[in-house]
Short mmCIF file of C-alpha atoms and ligand atoms in Angstrom, two decimals:
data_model
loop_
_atom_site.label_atom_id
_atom_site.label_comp_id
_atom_site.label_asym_id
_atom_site.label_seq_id
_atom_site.Cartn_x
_atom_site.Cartn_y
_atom_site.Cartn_z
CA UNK A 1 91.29 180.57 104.54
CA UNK A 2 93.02 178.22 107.19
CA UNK A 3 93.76 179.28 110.62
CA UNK A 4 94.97 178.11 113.29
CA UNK A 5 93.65 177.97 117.09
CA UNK A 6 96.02 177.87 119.96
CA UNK A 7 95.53 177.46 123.75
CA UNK A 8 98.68 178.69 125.14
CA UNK A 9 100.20 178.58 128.30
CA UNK A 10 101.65 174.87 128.09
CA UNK A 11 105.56 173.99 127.88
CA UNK A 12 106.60 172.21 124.81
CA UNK A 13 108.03 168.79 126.04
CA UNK A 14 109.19 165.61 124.00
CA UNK A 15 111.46 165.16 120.72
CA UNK A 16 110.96 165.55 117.13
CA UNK A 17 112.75 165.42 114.03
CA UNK A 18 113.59 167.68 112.14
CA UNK A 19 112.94 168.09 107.86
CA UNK A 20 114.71 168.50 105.13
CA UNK A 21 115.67 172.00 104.51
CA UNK A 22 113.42 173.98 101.88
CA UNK A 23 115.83 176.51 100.76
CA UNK A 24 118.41 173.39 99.88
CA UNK A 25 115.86 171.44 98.21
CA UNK A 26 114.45 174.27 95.89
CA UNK A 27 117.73 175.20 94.04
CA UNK A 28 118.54 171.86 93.95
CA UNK A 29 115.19 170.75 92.41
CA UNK A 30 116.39 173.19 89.87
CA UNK A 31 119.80 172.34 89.39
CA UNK A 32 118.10 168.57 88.25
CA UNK A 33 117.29 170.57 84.85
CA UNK A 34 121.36 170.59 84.45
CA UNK A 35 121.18 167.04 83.94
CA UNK A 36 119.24 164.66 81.42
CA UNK A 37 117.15 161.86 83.19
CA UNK A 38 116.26 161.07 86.34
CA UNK A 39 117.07 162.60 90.02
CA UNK A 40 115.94 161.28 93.00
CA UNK A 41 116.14 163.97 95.54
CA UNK A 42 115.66 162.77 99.42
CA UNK A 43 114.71 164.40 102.59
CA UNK A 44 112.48 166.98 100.52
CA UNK A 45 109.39 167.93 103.18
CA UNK A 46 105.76 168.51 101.67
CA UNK A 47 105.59 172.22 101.62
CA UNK A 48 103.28 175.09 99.17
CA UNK A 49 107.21 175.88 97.76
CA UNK A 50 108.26 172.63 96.78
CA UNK A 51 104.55 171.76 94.99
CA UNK A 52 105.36 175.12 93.35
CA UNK A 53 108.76 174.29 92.19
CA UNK A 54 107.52 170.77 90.77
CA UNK A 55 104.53 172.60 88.98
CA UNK A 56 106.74 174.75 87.06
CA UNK A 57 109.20 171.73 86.12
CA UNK A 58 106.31 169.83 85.10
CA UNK A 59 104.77 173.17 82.96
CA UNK A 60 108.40 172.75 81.57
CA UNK A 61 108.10 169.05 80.38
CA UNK A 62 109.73 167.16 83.17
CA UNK A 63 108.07 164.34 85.16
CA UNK A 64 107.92 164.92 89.06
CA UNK A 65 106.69 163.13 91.53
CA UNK A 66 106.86 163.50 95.45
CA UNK A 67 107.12 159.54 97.28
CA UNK A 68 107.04 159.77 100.59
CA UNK A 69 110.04 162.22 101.89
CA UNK A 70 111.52 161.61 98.12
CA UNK A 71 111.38 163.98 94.75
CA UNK A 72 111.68 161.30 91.87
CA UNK A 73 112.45 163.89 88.68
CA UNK A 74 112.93 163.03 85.31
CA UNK A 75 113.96 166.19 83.21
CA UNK A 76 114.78 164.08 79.77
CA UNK A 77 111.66 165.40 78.67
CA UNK A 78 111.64 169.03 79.38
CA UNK A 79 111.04 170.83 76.39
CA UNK A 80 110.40 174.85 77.19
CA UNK A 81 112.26 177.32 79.15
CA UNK A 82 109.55 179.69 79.58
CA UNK A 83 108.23 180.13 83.10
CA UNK A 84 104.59 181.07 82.90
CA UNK A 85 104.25 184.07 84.73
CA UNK A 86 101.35 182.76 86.58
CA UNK A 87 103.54 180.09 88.48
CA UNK A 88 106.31 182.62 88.79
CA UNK A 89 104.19 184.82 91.05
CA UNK A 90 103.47 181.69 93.17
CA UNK A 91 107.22 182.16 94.55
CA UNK A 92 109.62 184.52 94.32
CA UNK A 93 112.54 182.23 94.46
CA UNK A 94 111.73 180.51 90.57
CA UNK A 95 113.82 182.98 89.81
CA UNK A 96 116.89 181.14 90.22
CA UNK A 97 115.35 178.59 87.56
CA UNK A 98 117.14 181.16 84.84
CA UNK A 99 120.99 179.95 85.57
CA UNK A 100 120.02 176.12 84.49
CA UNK A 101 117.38 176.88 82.31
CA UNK A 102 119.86 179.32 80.45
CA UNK A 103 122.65 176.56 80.96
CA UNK A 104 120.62 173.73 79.87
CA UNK A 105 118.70 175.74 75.98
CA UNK A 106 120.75 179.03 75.67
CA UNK A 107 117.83 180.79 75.90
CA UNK A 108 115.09 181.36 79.02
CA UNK A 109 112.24 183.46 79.46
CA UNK A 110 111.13 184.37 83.20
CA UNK A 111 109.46 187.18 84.35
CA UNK A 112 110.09 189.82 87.30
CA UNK A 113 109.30 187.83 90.60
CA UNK A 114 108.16 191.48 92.55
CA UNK A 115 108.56 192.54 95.93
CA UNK A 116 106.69 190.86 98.81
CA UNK A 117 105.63 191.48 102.47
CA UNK A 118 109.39 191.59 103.62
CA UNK A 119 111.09 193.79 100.99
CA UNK A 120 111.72 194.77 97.01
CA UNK A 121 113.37 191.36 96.82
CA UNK A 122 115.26 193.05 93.92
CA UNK A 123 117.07 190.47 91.17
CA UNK A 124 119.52 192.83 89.33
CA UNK A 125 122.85 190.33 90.84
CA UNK A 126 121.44 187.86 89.14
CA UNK A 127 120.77 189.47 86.03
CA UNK A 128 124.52 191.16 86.54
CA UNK A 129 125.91 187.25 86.92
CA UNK A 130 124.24 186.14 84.22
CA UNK A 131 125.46 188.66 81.47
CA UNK A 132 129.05 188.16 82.72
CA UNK A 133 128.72 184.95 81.95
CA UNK A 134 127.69 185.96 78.24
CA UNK A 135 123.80 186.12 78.84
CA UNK A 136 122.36 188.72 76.66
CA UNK A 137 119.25 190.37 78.28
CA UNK A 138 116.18 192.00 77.72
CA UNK A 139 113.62 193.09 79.68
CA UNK A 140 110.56 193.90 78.29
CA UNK A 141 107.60 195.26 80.41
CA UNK A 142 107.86 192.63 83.50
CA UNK A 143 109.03 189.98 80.90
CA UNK A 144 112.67 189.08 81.20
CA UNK A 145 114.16 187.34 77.86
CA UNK A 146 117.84 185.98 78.41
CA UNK A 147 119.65 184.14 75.46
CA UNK A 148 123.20 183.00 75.24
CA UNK A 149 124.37 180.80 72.41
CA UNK A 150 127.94 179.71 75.26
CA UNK A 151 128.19 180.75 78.11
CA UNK A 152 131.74 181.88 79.30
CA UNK A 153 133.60 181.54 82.55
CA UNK A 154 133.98 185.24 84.26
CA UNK A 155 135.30 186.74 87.28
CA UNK A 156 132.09 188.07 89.09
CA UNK A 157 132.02 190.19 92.34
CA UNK A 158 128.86 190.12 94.03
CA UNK A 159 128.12 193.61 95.55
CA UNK A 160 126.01 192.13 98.50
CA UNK A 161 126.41 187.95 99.10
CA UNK A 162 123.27 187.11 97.78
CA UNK A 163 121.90 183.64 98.47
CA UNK A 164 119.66 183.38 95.59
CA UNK A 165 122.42 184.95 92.88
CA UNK A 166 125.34 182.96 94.46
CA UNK A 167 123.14 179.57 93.00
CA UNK A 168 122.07 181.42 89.91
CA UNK A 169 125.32 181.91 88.77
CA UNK A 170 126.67 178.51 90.11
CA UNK A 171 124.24 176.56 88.08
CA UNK A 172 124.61 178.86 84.87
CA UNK A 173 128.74 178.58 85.31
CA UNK A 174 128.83 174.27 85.72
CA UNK A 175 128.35 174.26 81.77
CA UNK A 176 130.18 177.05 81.03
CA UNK A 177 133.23 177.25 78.95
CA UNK A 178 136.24 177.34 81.50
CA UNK A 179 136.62 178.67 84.64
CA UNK A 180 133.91 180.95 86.79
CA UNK A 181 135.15 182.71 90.25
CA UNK A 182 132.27 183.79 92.78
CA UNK A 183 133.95 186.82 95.03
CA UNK A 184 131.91 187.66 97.89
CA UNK A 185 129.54 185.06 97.54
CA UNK A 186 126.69 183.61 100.05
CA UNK A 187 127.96 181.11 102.51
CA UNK A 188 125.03 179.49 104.15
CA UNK A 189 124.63 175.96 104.22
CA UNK A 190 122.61 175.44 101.34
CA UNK A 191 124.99 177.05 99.22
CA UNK A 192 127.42 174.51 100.04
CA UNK A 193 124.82 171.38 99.56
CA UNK A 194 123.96 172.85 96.10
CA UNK A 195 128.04 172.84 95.43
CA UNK A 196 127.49 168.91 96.75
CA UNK A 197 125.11 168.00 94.96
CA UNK A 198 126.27 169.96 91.79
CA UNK A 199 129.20 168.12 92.23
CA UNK A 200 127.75 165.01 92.57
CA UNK A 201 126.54 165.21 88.95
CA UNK A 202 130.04 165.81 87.82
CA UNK A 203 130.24 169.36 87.84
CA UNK A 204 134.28 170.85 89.40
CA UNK A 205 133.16 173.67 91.94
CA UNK A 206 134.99 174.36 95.03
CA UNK A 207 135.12 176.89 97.82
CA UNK A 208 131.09 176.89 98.99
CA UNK A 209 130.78 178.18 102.44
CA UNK A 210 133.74 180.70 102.00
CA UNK A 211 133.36 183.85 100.08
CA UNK A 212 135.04 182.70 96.85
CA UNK A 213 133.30 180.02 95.11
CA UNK A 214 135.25 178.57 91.63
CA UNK A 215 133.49 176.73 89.17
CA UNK A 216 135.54 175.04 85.91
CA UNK A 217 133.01 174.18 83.26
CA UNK A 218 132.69 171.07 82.04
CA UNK A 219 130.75 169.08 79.40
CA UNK A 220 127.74 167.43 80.63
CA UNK A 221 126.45 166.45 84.06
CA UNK A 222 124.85 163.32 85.62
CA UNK A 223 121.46 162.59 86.82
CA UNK A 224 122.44 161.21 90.68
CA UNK A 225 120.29 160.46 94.37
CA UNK A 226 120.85 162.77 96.82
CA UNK A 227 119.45 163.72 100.69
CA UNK A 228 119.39 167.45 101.26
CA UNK A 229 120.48 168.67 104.39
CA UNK A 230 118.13 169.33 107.63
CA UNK A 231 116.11 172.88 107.42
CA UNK A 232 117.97 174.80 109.96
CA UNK A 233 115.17 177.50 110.34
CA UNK A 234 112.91 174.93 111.24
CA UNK A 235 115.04 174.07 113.85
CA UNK A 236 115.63 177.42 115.20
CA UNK A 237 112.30 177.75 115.15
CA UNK A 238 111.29 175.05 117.50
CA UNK A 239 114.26 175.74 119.55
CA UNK A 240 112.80 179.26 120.57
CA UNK A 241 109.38 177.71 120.81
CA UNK A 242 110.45 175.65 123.56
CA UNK A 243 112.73 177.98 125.52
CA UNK A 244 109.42 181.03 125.20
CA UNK A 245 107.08 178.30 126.64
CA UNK A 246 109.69 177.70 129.16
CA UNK A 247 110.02 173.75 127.70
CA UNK A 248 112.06 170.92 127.71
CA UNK A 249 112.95 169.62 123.47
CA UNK A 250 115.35 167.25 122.12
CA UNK A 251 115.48 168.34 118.46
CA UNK A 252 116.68 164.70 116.26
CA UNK A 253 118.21 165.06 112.35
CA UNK A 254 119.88 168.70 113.35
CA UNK A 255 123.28 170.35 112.04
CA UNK A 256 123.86 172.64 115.30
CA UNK A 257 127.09 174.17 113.19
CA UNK A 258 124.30 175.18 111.02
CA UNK A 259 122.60 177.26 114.54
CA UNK A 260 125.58 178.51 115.61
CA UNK A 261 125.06 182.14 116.39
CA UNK A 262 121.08 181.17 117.30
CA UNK A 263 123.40 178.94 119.79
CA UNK A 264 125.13 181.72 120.95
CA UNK A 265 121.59 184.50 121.60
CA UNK A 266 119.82 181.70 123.45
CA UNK A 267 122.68 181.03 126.09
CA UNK A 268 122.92 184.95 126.32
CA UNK A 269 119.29 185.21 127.14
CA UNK A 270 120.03 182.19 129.97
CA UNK A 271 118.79 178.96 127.46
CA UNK A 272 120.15 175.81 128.33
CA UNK A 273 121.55 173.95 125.42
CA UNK A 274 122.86 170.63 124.88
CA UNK A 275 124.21 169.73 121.97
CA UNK A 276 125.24 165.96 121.33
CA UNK A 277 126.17 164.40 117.47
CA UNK A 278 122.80 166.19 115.43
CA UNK A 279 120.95 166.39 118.78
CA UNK A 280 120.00 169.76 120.05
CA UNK A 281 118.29 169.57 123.96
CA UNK A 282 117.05 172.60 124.45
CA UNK A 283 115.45 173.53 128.17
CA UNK A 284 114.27 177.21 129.94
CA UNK A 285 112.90 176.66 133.09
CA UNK A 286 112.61 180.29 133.89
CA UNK A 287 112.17 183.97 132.61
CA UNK A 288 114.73 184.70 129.84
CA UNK A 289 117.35 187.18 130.08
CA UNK A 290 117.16 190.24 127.78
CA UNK A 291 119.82 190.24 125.34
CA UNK A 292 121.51 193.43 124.56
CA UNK A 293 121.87 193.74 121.01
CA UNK A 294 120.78 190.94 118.17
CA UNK A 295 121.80 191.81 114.34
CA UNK A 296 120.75 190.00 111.40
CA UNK A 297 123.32 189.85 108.54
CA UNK A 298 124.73 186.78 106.14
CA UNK A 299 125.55 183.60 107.24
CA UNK A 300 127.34 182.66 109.23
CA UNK A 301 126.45 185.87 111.39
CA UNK A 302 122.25 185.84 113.29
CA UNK A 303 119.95 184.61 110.38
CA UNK A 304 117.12 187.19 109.49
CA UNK A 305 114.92 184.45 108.46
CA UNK A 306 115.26 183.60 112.72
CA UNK A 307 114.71 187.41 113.49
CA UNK A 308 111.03 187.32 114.12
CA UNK A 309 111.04 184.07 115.73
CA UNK A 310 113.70 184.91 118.56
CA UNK A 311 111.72 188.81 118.83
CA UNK A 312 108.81 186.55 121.23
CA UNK A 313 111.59 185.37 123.14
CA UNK A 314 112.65 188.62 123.95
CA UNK A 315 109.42 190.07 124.20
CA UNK A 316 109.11 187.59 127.54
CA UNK A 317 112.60 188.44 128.49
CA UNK A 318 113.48 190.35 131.79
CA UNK A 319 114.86 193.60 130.30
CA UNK A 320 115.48 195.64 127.18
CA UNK A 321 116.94 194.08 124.18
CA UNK A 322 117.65 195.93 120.97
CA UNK A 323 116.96 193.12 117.60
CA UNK A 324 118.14 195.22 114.24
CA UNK A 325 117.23 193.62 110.58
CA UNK A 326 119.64 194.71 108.13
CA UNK A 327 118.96 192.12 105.43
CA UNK A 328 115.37 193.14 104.67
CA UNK A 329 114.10 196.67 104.61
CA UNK A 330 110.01 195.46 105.60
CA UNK A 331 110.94 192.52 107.71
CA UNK A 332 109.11 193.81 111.03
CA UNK A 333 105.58 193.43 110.24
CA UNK A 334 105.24 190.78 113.03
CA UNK A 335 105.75 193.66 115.47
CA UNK A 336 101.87 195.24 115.08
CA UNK A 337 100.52 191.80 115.54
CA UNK A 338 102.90 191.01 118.81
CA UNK A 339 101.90 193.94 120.45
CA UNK A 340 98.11 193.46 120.06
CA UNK A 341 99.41 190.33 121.93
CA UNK A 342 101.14 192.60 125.32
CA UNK A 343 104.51 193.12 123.72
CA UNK A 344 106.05 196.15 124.52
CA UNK A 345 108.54 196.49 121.47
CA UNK A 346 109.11 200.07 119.62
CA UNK A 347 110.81 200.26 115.44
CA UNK A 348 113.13 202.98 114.64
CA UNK A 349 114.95 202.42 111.56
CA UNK A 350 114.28 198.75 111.08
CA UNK A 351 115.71 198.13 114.36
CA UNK A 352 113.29 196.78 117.15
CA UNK A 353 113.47 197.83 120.99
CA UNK A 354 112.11 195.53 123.37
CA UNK A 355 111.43 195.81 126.42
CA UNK A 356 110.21 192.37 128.25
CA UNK A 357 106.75 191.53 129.81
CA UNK A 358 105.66 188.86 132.23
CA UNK A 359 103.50 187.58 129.57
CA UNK A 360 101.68 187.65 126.17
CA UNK A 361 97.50 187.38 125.93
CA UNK A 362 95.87 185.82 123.15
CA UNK A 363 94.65 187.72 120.48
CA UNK A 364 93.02 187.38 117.13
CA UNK A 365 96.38 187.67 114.66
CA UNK A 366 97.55 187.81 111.35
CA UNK A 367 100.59 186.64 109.71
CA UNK A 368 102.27 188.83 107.54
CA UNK A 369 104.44 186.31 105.57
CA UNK A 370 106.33 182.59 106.63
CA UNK A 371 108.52 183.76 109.60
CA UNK A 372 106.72 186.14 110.92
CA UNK A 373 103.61 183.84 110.61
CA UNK A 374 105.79 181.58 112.58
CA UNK A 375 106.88 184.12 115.34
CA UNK A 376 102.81 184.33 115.92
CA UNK A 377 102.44 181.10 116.69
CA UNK A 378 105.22 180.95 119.00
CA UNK A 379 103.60 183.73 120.78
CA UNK A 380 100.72 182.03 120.84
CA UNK A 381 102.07 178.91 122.71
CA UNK A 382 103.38 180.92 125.40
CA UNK A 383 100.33 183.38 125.65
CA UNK A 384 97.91 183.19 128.00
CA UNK A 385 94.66 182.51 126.46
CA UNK A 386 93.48 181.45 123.26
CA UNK A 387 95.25 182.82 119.80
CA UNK A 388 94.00 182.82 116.19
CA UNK A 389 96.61 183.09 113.43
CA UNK A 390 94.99 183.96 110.07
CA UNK A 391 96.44 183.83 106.81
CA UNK A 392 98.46 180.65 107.70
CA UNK A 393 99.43 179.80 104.18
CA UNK A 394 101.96 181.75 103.98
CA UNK A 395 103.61 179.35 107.07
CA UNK A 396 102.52 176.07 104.70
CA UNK A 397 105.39 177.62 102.48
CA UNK A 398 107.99 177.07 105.02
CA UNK A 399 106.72 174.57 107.84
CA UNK A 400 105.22 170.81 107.30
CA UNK A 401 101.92 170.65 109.17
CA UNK A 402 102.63 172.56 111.88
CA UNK A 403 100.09 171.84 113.80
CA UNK A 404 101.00 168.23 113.75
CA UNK A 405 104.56 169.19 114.61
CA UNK A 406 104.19 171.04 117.67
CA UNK A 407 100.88 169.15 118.23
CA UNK A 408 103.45 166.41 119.19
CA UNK A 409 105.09 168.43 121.23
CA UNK A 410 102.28 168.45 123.95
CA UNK A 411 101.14 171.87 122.24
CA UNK A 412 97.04 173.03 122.24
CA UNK A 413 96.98 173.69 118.53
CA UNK A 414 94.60 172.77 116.11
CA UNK A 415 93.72 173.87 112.05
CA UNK A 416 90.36 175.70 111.45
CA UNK A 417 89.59 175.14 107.94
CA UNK A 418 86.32 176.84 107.36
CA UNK A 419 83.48 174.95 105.07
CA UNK A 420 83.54 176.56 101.82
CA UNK A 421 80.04 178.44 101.08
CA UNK A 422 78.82 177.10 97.76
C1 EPZ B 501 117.09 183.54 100.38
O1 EPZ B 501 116.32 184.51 99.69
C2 EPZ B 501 116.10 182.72 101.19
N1 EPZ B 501 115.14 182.08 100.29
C3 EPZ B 501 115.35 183.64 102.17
O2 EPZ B 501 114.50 182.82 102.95
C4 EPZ B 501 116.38 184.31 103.08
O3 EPZ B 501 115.72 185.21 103.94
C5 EPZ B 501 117.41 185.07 102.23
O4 EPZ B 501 118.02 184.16 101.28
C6 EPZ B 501 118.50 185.70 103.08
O5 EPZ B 501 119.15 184.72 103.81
C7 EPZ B 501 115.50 180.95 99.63
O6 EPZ B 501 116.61 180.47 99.75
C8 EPZ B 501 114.46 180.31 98.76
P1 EPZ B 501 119.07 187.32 98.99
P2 EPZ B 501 117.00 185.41 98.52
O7 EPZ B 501 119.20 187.32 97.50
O8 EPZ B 501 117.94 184.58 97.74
C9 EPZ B 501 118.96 191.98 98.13
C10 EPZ B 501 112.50 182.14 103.95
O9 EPZ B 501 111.86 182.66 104.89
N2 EPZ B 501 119.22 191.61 96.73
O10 EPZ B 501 120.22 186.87 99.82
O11 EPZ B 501 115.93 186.13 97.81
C11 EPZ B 501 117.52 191.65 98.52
O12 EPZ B 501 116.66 192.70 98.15
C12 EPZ B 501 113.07 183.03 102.86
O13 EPZ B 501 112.73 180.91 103.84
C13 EPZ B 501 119.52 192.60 95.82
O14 EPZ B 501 119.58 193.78 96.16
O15 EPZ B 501 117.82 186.45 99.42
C14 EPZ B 501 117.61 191.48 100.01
O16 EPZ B 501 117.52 192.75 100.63
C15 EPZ B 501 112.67 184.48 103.01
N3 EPZ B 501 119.72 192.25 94.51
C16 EPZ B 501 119.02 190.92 100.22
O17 EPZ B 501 119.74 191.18 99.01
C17 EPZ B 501 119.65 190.95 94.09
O18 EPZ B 501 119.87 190.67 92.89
C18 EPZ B 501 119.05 189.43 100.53
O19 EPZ B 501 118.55 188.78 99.42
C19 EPZ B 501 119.35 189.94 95.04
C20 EPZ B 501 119.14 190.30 96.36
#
């Protein structure tokens, strides 16, 4: 397996452009199934996820391809709506391949995606959507068999604003037969570019980004070319890489509305941020401050997929700050691994108390899935020493070369990819 090897101890310096957001391009690579013919799809980086997602359209007869920083997709010829359960265990977000699949044949056949390292990752919103919508479903064994001969507008209250059954039920209500409401839906940004780019097919939705989302069904959609929006975990993430290595980065091809309450903990903990058009400069000559409290909840609150990521910076900081995940109930994995690194940080009911240390030694480390495997590496560009991170496919899911990324960043980083014994 890959890993990578990390001198540490330099500051980031220099600029670098951000990509195209994975969690935008993934639903919307599924919504293309809405549509006969052929979607081009821009700004869609070369991650594990997205080769997974185009494997399972091609497995369902479409025609993929992946030019440059552009998904070509032609979905006139998809002919099954069975997801082989071998590619559905690849990633856990196929799942929300049922709403168009079920949209697009009236029938789909998945199968339970399963927990993973940062929770039970349970689906039953999505199956609760679905059947409002008139989805009849049955689950056999870890199969899950939904058929609906129309599907029917409904009124649908989500009990928690799930991201992943927010665009389920969007993409199963474009088609249906009048009008679908959303009530305490998901509001991050890529629910809103699905809603774009749903609508730029020809589907009516409105209210993405707010907490009520309305869809009126119509007849048929629209292939169309579209640029997803820039991946604003990637840019968190290099945005607390540069403030724990005490760096000077100009981010390019940023949203900072998107960063908003990042924004907001890194000027607590004494950042200093810039922030000019889609340009985030982001600079920290000295120790950072300990921030008191830091909560993960929905957007547009602190984003849990940032949680592990902004835990190194406060692992450095001068003080004792107090980081609680409420999204994910085995999102703190990272902590083990940090503190084999000099962290002083303590859990107590998925909350994390830190108290900051003058610095982090290199260490052998593992990560435990993509953010936390990203959190690593951050520590390992401010440590002092050398770091391994093992098991660094799980931050190919998220992060395009990384190495290359930060590598142009003036960062000591390079992939190990051992010679396979034959
Ligand atoms: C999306 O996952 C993201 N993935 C995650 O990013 C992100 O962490 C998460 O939203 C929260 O923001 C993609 O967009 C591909 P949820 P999703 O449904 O849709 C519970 C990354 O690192 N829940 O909002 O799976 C669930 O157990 C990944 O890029 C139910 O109880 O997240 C969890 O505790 C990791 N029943 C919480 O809601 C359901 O039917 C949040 O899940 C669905 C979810």
């Amino acid at each position: 397996m890959d890993k990578l090897v990390i001198e540490g101890g330099k500051p980031l310096s220099g600029s670098i452009v951000i990509q195209g957001a994975k969690n935008a391009a993934l639903p919307i690579l599924a919504a293309c199934l809405l549509a006969e013919g052929t979607s081009t799809i821009e700004h869609v980086p070369r991650l594990l996820d997205i080769d997974v997602m185009l494997n399972i359209l091609r497995e369902l007869g479409c025609r993929a391809e992946h030019v440059g920083d552009a998904v070509v997709l032609n979905t006139e010829t998809a002919h099954t709506s069975h997801v082989p359960e071998s590619l559905m265990g690849q990633m856990r977000s196929s799942i929300f391949l049922m709403g168009p699949l079920l949209a697009r044949f009236g029938e789909t056949q998945v199968y339970q995606p399963g927990g993973c390292a940062i929770g039970e990752r349970k689906i039953d919103l999505h199956l609760e959507g679905l059947q409002a919508l008139g989805a009849e479903i049955e689950e056999i064994g870890n199969r899950i068999i939904c058929r609906a001969d129309k599907l029917h507008g409904a009124d649908i209250h989500l009990a928690f604003p799930s991201v992943g059954a927010t665009e389920n039920i969007m993409m199963a209500a474009v088609l249906a037969e009048g009008r679908t409401t959303i009530s305490n839906a998901a509001r991050e940004p890529e629910i809103q570019d699905l809603q774009r780019f749903l609508n730029e097919m020809g589907a009516k939705i409105m209210g993405a980004g707010t907490d009520t989302i309305t869809i009126e069904g119509v007849q048929s959609l629209t292939p169309c070319t579209y640029r997803v929006i820039p991946d604003r975990i990637v840019a968190g993430t290099i945005m607390v890489a540069a403030a724990a290595t005490r760096g000077q980065v100009t981010l390019l091809n940023t949203n900072p509305a998107h960063l908003s309450s990042l924004i907001h903990v890194l000027r607590r903990a004494g950042v200093q941020i810039a922030i000019d058009g889609d340009i985030i400069k982001v600079g920290c000559p000295g120790r950072p401050r300990a921030v008191e409290r830091v909560v993960t909840a929905p957007y547009p609150a602190f984003p849990t997929d940032l949680q592990s990521q902004v835990m190194v910076l406060l692992a450095l900081a001068d003080g004792v700050s107090i980081l609680k995940e409420t999204i994910f109930e085995g999102r703190l994995k990272h902590v083990d691994e940090l503190s084999r690194m000099g962290a002083d940080i303590r859990v107590d009911l998925n909350a994390a108390f830190i108290r900051g240390v003058p610095r982090l030694y290199g260490a052998t480390v593992e990560a435990t899935d993509l953010r936390a495997g990203a959190a690593l590496v951050i520590a390992g560009l401010a440590a002092q020493g050398k770091t391994i991170v093992e098991q660094i496919h799980h931050i190919d899911r998220g992060y395009e070369c990384i190495e290359t990324m930060l590598g142009r960043l003036g960062a000591r980083i390079s992939r190990y990819s051992p010679v396979p014994k034959n």
